[in-house]
Structures are given as C-alpha cells and as structure tokens.
Coordinates of C-alpha atoms and ligand atoms in Angstrom, one line a residue:
Chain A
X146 CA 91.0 64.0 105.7
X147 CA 94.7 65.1 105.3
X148 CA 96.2 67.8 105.9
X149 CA 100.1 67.0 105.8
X150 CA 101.9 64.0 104.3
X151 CA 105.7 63.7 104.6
X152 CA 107.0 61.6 102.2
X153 CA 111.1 60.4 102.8
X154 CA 112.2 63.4 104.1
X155 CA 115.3 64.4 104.7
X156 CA 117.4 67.6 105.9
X157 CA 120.6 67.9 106.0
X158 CA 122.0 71.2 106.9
X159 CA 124.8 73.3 104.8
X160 CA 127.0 72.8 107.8
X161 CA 127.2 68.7 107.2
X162 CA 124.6 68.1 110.2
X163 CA 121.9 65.7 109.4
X164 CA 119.0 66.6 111.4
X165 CA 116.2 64.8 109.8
X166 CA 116.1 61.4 107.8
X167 CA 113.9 58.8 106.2
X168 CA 110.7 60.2 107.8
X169 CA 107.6 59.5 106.5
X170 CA 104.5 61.0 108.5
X171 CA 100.5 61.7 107.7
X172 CA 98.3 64.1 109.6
X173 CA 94.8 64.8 109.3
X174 CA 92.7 67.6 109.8
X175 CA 91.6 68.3 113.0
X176 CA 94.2 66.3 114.7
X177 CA 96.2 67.1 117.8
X178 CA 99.8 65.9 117.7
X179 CA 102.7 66.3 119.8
X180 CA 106.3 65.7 119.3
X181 CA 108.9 65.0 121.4
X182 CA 112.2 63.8 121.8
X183 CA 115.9 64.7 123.5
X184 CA 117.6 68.1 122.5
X185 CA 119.1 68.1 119.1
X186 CA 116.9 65.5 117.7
X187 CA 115.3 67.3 114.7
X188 CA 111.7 68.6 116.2
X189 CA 112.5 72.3 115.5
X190 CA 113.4 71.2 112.3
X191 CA 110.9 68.8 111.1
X192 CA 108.4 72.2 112.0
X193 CA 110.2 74.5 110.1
X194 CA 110.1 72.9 107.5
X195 CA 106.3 72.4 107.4
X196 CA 106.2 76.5 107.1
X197 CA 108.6 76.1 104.8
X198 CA 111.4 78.3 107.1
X199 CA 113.5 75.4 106.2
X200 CA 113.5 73.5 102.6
X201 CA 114.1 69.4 102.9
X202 CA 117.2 68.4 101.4
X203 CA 114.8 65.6 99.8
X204 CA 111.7 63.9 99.7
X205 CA 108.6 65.3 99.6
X206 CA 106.1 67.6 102.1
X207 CA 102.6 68.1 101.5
X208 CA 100.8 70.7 103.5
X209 CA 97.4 71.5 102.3
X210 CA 97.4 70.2 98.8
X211 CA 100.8 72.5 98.4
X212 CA 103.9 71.0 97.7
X213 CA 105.6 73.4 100.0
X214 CA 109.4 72.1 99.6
X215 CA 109.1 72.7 95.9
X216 CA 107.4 76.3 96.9
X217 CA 109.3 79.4 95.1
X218 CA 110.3 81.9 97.7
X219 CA 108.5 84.3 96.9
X220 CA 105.4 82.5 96.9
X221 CA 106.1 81.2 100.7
X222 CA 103.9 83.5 102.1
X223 CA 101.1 81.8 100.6
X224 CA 101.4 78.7 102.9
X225 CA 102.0 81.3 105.9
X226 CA 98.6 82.5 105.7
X227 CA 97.3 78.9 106.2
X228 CA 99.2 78.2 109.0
X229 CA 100.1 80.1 112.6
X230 CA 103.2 79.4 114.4
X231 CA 104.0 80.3 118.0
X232 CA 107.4 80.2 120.0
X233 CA 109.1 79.6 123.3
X234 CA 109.8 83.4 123.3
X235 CA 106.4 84.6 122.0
X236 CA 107.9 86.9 119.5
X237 CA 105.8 89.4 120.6
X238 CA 106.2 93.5 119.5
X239 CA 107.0 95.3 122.5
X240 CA 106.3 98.7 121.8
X241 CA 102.7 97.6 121.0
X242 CA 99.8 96.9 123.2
X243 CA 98.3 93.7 123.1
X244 CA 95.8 94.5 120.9
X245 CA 97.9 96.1 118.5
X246 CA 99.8 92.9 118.4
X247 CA 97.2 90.8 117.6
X248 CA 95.8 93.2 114.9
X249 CA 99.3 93.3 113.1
X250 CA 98.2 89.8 111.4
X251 CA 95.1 91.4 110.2
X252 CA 96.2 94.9 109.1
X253 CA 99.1 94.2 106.9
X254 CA 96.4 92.5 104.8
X255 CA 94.2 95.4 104.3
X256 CA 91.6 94.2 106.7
X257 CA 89.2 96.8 107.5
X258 CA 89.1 98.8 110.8
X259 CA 86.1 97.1 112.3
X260 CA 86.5 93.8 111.0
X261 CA 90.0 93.9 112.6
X262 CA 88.1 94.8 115.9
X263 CA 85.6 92.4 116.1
X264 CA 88.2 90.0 115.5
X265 CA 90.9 90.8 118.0
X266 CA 88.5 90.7 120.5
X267 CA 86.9 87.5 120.0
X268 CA 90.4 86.0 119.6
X269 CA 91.1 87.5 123.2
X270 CA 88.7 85.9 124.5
X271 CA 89.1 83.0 123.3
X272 CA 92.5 83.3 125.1
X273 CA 91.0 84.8 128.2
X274 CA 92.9 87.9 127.7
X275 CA 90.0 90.5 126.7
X276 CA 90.5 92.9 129.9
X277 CA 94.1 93.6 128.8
X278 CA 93.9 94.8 125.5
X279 CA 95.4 97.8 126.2
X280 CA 98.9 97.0 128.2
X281 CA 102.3 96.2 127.0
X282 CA 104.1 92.8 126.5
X283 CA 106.3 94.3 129.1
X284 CA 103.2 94.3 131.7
X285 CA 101.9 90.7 131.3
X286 CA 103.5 87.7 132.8
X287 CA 105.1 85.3 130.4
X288 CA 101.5 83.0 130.3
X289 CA 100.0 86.3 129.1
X290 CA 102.9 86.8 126.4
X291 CA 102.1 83.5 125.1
X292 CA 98.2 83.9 125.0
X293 CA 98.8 87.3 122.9
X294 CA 101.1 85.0 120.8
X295 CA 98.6 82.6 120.4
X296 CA 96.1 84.8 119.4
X297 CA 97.8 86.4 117.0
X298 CA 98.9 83.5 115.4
X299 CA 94.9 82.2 115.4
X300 CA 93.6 85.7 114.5
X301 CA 93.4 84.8 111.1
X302 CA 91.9 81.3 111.1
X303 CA 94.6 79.4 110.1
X304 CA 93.7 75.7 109.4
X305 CA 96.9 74.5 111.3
X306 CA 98.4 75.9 114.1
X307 CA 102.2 75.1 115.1
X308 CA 103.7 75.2 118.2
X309 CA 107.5 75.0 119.1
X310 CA 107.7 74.5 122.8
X311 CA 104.7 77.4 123.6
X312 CA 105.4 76.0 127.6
X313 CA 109.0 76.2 127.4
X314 CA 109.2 78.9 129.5
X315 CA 106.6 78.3 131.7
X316 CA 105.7 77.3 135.1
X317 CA 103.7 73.8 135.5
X318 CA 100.5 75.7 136.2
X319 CA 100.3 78.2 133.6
X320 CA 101.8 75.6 130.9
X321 CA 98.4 73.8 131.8
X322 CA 96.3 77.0 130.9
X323 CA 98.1 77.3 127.7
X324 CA 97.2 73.7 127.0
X325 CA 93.4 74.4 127.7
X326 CA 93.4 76.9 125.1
X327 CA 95.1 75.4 122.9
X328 CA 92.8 72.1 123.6
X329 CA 90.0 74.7 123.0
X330 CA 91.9 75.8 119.5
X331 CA 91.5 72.8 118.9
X332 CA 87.9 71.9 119.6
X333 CA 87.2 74.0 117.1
X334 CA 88.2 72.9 114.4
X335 CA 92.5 73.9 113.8
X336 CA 95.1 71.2 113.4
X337 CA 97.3 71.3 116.1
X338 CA 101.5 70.3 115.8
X339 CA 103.3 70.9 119.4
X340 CA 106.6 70.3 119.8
X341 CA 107.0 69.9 123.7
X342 CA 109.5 68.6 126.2
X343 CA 107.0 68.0 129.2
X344 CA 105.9 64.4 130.1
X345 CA 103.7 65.9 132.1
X346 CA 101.7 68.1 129.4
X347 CA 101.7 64.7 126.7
X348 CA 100.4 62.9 129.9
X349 CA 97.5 64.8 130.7
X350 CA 96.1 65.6 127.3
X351 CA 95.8 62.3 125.9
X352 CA 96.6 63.2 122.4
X353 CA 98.8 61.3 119.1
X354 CA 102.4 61.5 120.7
X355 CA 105.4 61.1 118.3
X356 CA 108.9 60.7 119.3
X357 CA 111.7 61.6 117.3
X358 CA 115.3 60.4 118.0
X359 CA 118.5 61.3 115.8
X360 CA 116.1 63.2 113.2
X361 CA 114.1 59.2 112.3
X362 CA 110.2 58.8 113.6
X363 CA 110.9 55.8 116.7
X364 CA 107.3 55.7 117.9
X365 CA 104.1 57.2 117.0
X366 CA 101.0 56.6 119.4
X367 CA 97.9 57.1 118.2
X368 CA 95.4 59.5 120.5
X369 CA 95.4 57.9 124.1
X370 CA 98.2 55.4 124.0
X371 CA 101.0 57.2 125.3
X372 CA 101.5 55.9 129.1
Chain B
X132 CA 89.2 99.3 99.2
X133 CA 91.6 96.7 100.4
X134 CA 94.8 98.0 98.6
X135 CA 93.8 101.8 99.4
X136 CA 94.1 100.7 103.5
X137 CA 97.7 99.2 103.0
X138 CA 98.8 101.8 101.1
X139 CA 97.5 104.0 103.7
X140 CA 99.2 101.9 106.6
X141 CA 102.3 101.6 104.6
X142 CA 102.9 105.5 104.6
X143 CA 101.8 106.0 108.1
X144 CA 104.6 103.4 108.5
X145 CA 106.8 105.2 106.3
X146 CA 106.4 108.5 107.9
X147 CA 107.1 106.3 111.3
X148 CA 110.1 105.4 109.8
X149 CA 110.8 108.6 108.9
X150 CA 111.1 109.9 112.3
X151 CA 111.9 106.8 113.7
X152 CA 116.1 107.6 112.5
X153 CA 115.2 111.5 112.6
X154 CA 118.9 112.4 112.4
X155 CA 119.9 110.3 109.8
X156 CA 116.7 111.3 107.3
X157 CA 117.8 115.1 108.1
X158 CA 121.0 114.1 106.6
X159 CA 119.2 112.1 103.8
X160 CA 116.6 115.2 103.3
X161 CA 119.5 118.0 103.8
X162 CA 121.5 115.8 101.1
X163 CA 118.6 115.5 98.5
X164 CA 118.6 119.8 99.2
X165 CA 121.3 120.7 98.2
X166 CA 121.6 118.1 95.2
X167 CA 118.2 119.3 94.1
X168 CA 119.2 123.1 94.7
X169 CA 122.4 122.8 92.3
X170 CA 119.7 120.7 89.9
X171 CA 117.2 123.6 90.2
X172 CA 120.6 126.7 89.3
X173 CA 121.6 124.3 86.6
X174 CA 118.1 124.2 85.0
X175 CA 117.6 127.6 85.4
X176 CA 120.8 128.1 83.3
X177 CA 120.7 126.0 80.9
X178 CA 116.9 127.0 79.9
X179 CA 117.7 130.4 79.8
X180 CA 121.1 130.1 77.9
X181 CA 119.1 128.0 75.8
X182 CA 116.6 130.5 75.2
X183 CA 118.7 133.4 74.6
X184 CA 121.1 131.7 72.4
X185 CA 118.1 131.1 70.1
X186 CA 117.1 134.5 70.3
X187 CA 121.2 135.5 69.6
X188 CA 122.0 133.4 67.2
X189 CA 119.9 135.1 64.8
X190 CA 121.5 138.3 65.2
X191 CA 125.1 137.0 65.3
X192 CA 125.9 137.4 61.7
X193 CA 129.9 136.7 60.5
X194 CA 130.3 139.3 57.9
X195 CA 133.1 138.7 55.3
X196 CA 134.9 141.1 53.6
X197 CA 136.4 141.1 50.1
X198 CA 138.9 142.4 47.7
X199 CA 137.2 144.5 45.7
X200 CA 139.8 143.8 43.1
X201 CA 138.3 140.3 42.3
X202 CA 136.1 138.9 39.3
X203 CA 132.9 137.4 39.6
X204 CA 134.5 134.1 38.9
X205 CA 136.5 134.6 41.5
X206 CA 133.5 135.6 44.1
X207 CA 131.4 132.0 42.8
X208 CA 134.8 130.3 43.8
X209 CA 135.1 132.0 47.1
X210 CA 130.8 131.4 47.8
X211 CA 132.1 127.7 47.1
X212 CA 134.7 127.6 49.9
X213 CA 132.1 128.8 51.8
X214 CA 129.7 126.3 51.2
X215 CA 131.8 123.5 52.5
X216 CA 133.2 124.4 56.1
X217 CA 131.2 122.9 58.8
X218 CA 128.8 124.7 60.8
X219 CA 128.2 127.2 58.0
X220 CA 124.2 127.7 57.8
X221 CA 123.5 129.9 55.7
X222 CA 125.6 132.5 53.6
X223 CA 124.5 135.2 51.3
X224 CA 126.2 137.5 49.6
X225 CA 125.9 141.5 49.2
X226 CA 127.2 143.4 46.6
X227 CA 129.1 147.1 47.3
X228 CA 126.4 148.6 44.9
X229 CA 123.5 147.1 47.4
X230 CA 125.0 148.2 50.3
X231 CA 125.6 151.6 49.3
X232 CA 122.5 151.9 48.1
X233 CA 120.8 150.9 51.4
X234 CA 123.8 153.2 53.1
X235 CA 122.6 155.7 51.2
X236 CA 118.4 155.4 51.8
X237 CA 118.9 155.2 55.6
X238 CA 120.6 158.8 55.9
X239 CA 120.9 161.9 53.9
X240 CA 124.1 162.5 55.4
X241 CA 125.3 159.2 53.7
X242 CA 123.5 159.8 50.7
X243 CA 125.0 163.5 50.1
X244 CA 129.0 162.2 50.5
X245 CA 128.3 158.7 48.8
X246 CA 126.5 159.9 45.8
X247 CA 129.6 161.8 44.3
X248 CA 131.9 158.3 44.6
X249 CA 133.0 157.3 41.5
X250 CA 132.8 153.3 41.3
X251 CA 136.8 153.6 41.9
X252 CA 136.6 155.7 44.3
X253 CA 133.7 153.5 46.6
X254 CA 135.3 152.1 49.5
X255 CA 132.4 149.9 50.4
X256 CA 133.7 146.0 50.3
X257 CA 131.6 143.2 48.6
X258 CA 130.4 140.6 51.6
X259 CA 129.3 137.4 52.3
X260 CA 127.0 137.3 55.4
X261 CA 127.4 134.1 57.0
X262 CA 125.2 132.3 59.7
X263 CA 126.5 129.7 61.9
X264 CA 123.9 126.2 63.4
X265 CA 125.7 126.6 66.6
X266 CA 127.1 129.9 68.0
X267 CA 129.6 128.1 70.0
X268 CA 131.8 127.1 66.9
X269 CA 131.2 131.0 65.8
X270 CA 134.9 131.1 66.5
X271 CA 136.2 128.8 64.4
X272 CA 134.0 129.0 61.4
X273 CA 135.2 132.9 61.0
X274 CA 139.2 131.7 61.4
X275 CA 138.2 128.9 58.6
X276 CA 136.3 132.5 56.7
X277 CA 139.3 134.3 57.3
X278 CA 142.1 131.8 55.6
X279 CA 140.1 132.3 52.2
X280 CA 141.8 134.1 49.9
X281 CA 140.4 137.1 48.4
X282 CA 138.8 138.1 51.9
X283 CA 140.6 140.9 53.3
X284 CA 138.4 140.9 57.2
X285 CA 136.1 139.1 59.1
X286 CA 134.0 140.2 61.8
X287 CA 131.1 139.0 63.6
X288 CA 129.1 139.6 66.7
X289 CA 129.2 141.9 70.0
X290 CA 131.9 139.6 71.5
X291 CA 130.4 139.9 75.0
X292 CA 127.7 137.7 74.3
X293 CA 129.2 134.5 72.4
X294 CA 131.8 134.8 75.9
X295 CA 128.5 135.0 77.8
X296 CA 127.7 132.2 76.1
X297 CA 130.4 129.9 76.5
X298 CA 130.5 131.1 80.2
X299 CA 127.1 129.4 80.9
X300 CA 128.0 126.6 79.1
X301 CA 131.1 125.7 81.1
X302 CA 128.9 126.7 84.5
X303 CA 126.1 124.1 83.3
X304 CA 128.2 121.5 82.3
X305 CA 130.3 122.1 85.9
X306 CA 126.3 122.0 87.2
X307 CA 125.6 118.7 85.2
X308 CA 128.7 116.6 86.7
X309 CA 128.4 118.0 90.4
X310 CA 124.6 117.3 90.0
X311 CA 125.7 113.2 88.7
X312 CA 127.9 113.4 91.8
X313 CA 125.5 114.6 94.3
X314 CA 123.0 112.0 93.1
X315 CA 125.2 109.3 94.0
X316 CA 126.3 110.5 97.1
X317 CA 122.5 111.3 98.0
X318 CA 121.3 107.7 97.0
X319 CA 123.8 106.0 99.2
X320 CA 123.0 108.1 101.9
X321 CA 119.3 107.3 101.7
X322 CA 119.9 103.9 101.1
X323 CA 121.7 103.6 104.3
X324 CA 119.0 105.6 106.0
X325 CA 116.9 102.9 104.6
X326 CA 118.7 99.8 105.6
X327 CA 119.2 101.4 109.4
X328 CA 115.3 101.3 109.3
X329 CA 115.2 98.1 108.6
X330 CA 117.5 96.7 110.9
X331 CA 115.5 98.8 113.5
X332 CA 112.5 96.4 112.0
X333 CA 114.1 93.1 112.1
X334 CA 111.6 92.0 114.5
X335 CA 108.9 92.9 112.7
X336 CA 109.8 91.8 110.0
X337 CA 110.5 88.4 110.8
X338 CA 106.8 88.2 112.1
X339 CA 105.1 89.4 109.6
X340 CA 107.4 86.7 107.1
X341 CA 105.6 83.9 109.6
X342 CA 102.3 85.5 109.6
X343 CA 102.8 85.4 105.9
X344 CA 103.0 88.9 104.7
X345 CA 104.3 88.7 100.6
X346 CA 107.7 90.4 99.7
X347 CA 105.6 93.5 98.1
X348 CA 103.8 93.9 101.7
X349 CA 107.3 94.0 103.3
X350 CA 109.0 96.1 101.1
X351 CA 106.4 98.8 100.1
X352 CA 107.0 100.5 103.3
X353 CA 110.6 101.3 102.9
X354 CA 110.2 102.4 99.7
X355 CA 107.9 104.7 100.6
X356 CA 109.7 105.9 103.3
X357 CA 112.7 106.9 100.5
X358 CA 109.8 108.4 98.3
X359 CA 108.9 110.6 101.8
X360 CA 112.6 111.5 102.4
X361 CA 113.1 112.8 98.6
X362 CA 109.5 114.6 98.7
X363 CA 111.0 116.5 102.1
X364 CA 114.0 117.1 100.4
X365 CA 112.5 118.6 97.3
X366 CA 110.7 121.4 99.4
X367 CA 113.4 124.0 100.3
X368 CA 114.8 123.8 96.6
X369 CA 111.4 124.4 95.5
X370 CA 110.6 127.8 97.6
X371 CA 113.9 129.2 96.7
X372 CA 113.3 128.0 92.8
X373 CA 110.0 130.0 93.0
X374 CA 110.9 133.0 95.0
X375 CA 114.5 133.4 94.0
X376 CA 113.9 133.3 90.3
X377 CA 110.9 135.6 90.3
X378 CA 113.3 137.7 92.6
X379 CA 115.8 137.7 89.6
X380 CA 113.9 138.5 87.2
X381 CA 112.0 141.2 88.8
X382 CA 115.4 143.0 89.8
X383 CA 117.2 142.4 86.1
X384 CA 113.8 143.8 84.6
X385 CA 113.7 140.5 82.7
X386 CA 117.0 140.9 81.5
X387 CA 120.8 140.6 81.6
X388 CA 123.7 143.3 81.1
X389 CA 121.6 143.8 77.6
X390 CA 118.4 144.0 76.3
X391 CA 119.9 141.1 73.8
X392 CA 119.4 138.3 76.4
X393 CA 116.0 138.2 77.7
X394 CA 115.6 136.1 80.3
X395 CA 112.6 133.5 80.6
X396 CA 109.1 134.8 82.1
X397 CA 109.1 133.6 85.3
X398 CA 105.2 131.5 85.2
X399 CA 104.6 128.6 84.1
X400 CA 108.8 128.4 83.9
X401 CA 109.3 128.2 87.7
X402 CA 106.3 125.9 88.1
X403 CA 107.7 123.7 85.8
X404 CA 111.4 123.6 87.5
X405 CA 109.6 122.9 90.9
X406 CA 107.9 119.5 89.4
X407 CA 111.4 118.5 87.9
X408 CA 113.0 118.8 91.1
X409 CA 110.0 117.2 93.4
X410 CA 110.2 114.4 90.4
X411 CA 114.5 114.1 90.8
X412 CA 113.5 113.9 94.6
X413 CA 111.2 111.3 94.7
X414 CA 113.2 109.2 92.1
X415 CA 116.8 109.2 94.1
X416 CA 114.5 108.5 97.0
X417 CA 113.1 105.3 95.4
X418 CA 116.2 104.7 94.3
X419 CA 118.2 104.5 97.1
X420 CA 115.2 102.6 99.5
X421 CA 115.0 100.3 96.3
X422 CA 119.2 99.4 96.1
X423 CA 118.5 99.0 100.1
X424 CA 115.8 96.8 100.2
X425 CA 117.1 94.4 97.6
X426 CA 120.1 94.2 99.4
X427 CA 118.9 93.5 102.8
X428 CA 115.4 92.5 102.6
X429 CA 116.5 89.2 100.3
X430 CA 114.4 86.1 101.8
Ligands
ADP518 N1 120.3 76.4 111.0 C1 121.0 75.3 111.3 N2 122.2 75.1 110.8 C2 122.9 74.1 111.0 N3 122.5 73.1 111.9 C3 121.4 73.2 112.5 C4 120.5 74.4 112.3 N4 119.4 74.2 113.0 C5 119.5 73.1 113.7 N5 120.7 72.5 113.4 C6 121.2 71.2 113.9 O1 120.2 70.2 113.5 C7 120.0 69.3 114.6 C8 118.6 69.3 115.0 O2 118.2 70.6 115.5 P1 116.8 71.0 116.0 O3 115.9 70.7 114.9 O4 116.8 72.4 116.4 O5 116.5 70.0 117.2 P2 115.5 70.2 118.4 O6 114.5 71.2 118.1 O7 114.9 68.8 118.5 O8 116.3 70.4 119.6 C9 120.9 69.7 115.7 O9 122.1 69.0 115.6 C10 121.3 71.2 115.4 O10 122.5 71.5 115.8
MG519 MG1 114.0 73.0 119.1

C-alpha cells in the first residue's frame, strides 16, 4: 500500500536556488528508505517538504491520502500528528527531564495523566531508556539525546517516522544502536524516511537506498541491492 | 474531559509564563494598576455626579421675573419666547395673586403685612418657572431668559452646585482621556511582556509545530498568560475601590458639603465597580497577548 507519492516535484527557493527538480518517487507502508547524497543536494529539502515545513514550488506530494503541498497552514498540523520527525540535534527541551520530554507530544493534546504514563514508559523502552526517566538532556550522552528524540517523536504512533541525519552526530557504535531501534520502529509497523551520510549505516541494514544528486532522483535500489 | 486538561495545562503554563519574565509582568501588572485605579476614581465620579445631578436637577428651578406693567397678551407672547429656546423643559407660569396667596398661607407674619396691599401697591412679580433637560446649559438658557423683554430678573439655583457640577464633569472627562491613554500604553506593555515570552519559548514552540500542535494549542497559552497579568492587575484597584469608597462615604455621612448631593450607597455600588475593573483588566490583557501573538506567532 502507499503511503507517499511525489509526483514532478519541484522547489525552488525565494532566493533563486533550485534544490529539488523533476522528482517523482512512491513509498509504501511499512517501508524503510534511506536517502543519500553529497551536501547541498536537496535531502533536507525533499523531507521537509513531506511535513509540509517547506511547500513545492510545483508538482504534487501525497502523504497519506493528503495533498499536503496544497495543505492551508493552518490545517498543517494535521499531517504533523501523522508523522514524527527527528534531527541531527535532537531538539530536545532542556529544562525538562526525559520523561517530561517525551510526554510534551502527548499532553498538549489533552491526553490523560495515566494514559500519558503508560505510554512514555513503553516508548522508553522501546528505546532502551526506561531507567532514566528522570535526568536532564544535559546528563545523557548524545545516543541518549537521540533515543528521547526518537521517542518522543514515536510516542504518538505516528504512521511514518522521518529522520534527517538522527547519526549525524554520532560515534560509529552508538549510530548502530540508533539504527537497531529504529530497525525495531520499524518492525513494527512505522514507515521509515532517513536521510543519512554514512555508507556504513546504508551498508549494514540492507534497506531501499536512494541517491539524490543536484535536487533529481539518480538511483533508487530496491531493499538489498545497494553494494 | 479532553479540553478541560489543556485548558488546565495552558494556565499552569500561563502562570509559568507569568513568572517566567517576573520583572517585566510587575511592570505589566503595576501598569494595568494604576490604569484600572484612574478607571475605578473616574467611575466613582461620574456615577455619583450622575446620580446627584438627577436628584439636582429637579430642584434647580430658573425663575423669571416680570414687569408687572404688562398685559396678558403680552405674558402669552413672552410664554412663546420661552417655548422655543433650547434646553427649555418645562416652564410654567405663576401669577403675583398665587404667590401672594401661598406667601401669605405659609406665615402669619406674611399674611398680616400682605393682606393690607392694595393690587398697586403688591410688589410680588408675575414668574415663569423654568426647568432645564440638562443642568449644564442652566447657564445659558437663563442669559437666553434674560434678553426677553418684559422680564426685569432671572435667577436660578444655589450656584455652588451647578459649579460642583461642571467641576466633576471636567475631572471625568480629564479621567476618560487619561484612562484611553493608559490603556494604550498598558496594552503595549503587556504585549511586549507577551512577545518576550514567546521568544523565551521559541524552542518549544517550534517542537510542538513538528509534533503537530494546531495554531489555537500554541496560542492559547499566551493569551492566557495576558488574561493572568490583567486579573493581577485588577486586584489592588479592587481593594482600594471597596475600602476607600466605603471609607468615603462613611466619613462624608453619605454626603458632600450638602445634604443636596447624596452620594451613592456604598453595596451593591462598589461590587459592581470591582467587576468593571477585573472585566477592563482582563480585556487590555487579552488584548495586548492577542496584538502579540498575531504578530509573532504567524506560521
Ligand atoms: N531555506 C532555504 N532558503 C534558501 N535556500 C535553501 C534553503 N534551504 C536549503 N537551501 C538550499 O537548497 C539546496 C539544498 O539544500 P538541502 O536540502 O538542505 O540539502 P542537503 O540536506 O542535501 O544538504 C542548497 O543549495 C541549499 O543552500
Ligand atoms: Mg540536510
């Protein structure tokens, strides 16, 4: 089934700079997909525009049923809650614990008290993080930062997940922890977008692998083809 | 249910917020004082100027004399000049032979020199008794009397209570352009108060955008916090509304310099003052978050 169709895309931003054309792309549920390609070559922009932080200049972006470049501002938010994001610099809120971080998603939407708890919990364990609910962003190494990150951006069962370099600023070894739970995100059940810059991580997981270059689609291996 | 927990979030976020820029919401909440304190004083006023200029104008009678030399044609034509100046509300006219009689019935001392007068003799003037719509124009309506001819002297009123009069009046409308002023100055204040939180907030903001939090969500907050600021500010005007006025009136025995202007009863009046002034409060507050949010919480 699919969850995201991109039909002749393009974005060109105000200042002249072209950083996505003629791109036509299809993604289907439960799929994990990475893209890559040099610096400067439209990855973080192709993404944003999928949450609709960036409109295309044309053509046409389907993201669960919803025509999201054609989405009204103030109805944005409405794709959002479908979809979790997570960054190089985890965005996290550093005068709040962990847990507290994570249950941001869920209590500006009314959810109740021990709904929220049950929740944040299995969510932290899911990331392996369920001892340290209680420290500060400040505490945890930078793996840690992006586990709350990525809880908090699962906590509501999103159906896709997107990632903009989640390893960026990580070691080899903890990159690969972040990739097992995001493998494990995954397995059950969320769509999965990474933008990445390490070989190494596309290497070992095996997965759909497209390559951008100069904001066009040059390759696009299907799951286990990318050597 | 749902709502109910993120309204209640939003004002324990508000009240955050609140204290979060403590300095600049005392100057928010010490602004919305003083405003709302020079509201409260100009209320006070104007209600009780109000009232007792009701309870004046109906004693404040012009009374116009006439020549006691002129026919009755002469009178109807005179009643008729009357008729058309402005502000006249009623008029009525009293013969010398009413008043003298009345003169006369009130006191035996009256009645034993009067009652040897010939009609010649009488000194008593015919009148017109006129009443004004508007005791303010009092002034000018008896000038306007006055250039009649036939009437030989006008007089009206105590004197010290028309000035009284027009002495509040210039007071509240001093009160009703400083209160416009303050307003202003107090919604700008809280707006910036507002838009200093949000800045602090960025960060939090921009998350909850990606976690997909609507507009209303984002903004509800801040205007709370501007409702919370004019609330504060409403309370100090509020106690010294209550206790000054009843402090007033119990000192002037309910009234002031005479027993002419009464002064208003002190419950449900104050009462009433205090919601007006937590309700101006909480408006400039919503106000000026509202101006702030629009301007800087545009996605
Ligand atoms: N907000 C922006 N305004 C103008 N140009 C931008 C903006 N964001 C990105 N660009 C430009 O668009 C191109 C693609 O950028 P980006 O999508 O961030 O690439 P990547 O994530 O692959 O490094 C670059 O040339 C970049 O300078
Ligand atoms: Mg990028």
């Amino acid at each position: 089934m699919e969850l995201i169709r991109l039909t002749n895309v393009k974005k060109t931003y105000k200042t002249g700079v072209t950083a996505i054309q003629d791109l036509n792309l299809s993604i289907n549920k439960g799929e994990f997909v990475f893209i890559i390609g040099s610096t400067g070559c439209g990855k973080s922009t192709l993404i944003k525009m999928l949450y609709r932080e960036e409109k295309p200049t044309s053509g046409q972006i389907i993201v669960g049923g919803v025509d999201v470049g054609k989405l009204r501002n103030r109805k944005v938010y409405k794709v959002r809650r479908k979809i979790g994001v997570v960054f190089q610099d985890f965005k996290l809120l550093p005068k709040s614990t962990v847990y507290e971080n994570v249950a941001f998603a869920l209590e500006i939407f009314g959810v109740p008290k021990d709904e929220i708890h049950a929740k944040v919990l299995k969510v932290l364990e899911l990331v392996g993080l369920k001892h340290k609910v209680k420290s500060y962003p400040s505490q945890l190494s930078g793996g840690e930062q992006q586990r709350v990150a990525i809880a908090r951006a699962i906590v509501n069962g999103p159906k896709l997940l997107i990632c903009d370099e989640p390893t960026g600023n990580l070691d080899p070894n903890t990159s690969m922890e972040i990739m097992r739970v995001l493998e494990e995100i995954n397995k059950l059940g969320t769509t999965i977008i990474m933008v990445t810059h390490s070989i190494d991580i596309v290497k070992e997981l095996n997965k759909r692998v497209i390559v951008l270059d100069s904001g066009r689609v040059v390759k696009d291996y299907a799951e286990g083809t990318y050597r | 249910m749902r709502t109910f927990r993120i309204i209640g979030r939003n004002i324990r976020d508000a009240f955050k917020g609140v204290f979060r820029n403590f300095s600049l919401s005392l100057a928010s909440i010490s602004c919305i004082t003083i405003t709302l304190i020079v509201v409260a004083v100009s209320f006070v006023l104007s209600y009780n100027v109000d009232n007792f200029t009701n309870l004046v104008e109906k004693d404040v009678t012009i009374v116009a004399f006439l020549d006691n030399e002129l026919t009755d044609e002469q009178i109807d034509e005179i009643r008729d000049q009357i008729s058309v100046i402005n502000d006249v509300d009623k008029y009525e006219f009293t013969s010398k032979t009413e008043i003298t009689r009345d003169m006369m019935d009130s006191s035996e001392i009256f009645e034993s020199v009067m009652k040897n007068w010939t009609e010649d003799e009488n000194p008593i003037q015919n009148t017109f008794q006129i009443k004004v719509t508007d005791i303010n124009v009092i002034d000018d309506v008896a000038s306007e009397v006055k250039q009649i001819d036939g009437i030989t002297l006008v007089k009206y009123g105590e004197g010290m209570v028309e000035q009284l009069i027009s002495a509040f009046d210039i007071v509240h409308k001093i009160c009703i352009v400083s209160v416009i002023a303050l307003i202003l100055v107090t919604a700008f204040l809280i707006s910036n108060t507002i838009k200093i939180t949000i800045n602090s907030r960025q960060r939090e903001i921009s998350i909850m955008r990606l976690i997909g939090a609507s507009n209303l969500n984002i903004r509800i907050p801040f205007i709370i916090e501007g409702l919370i600021l004019g609330a504060l500010g409403s309370i100090i005007p509020i106690i010294v509304t209550i206790y000054g006025y009843n402090t007033i009136y119990t000192n002037f025995n309910g009234q002031l310099l005479s027993p002419f202007i009464k002064l208003i009863e002190p419950t449900p009046f104050v009462y009433m003052i205090s919601l007006i002034l937590l309700g101006i409060g909480v408006l400039v507050g919503m106000f000026g978050s509202w101006r702030a949010v629009r301007k800087h919480l545009k996605i």
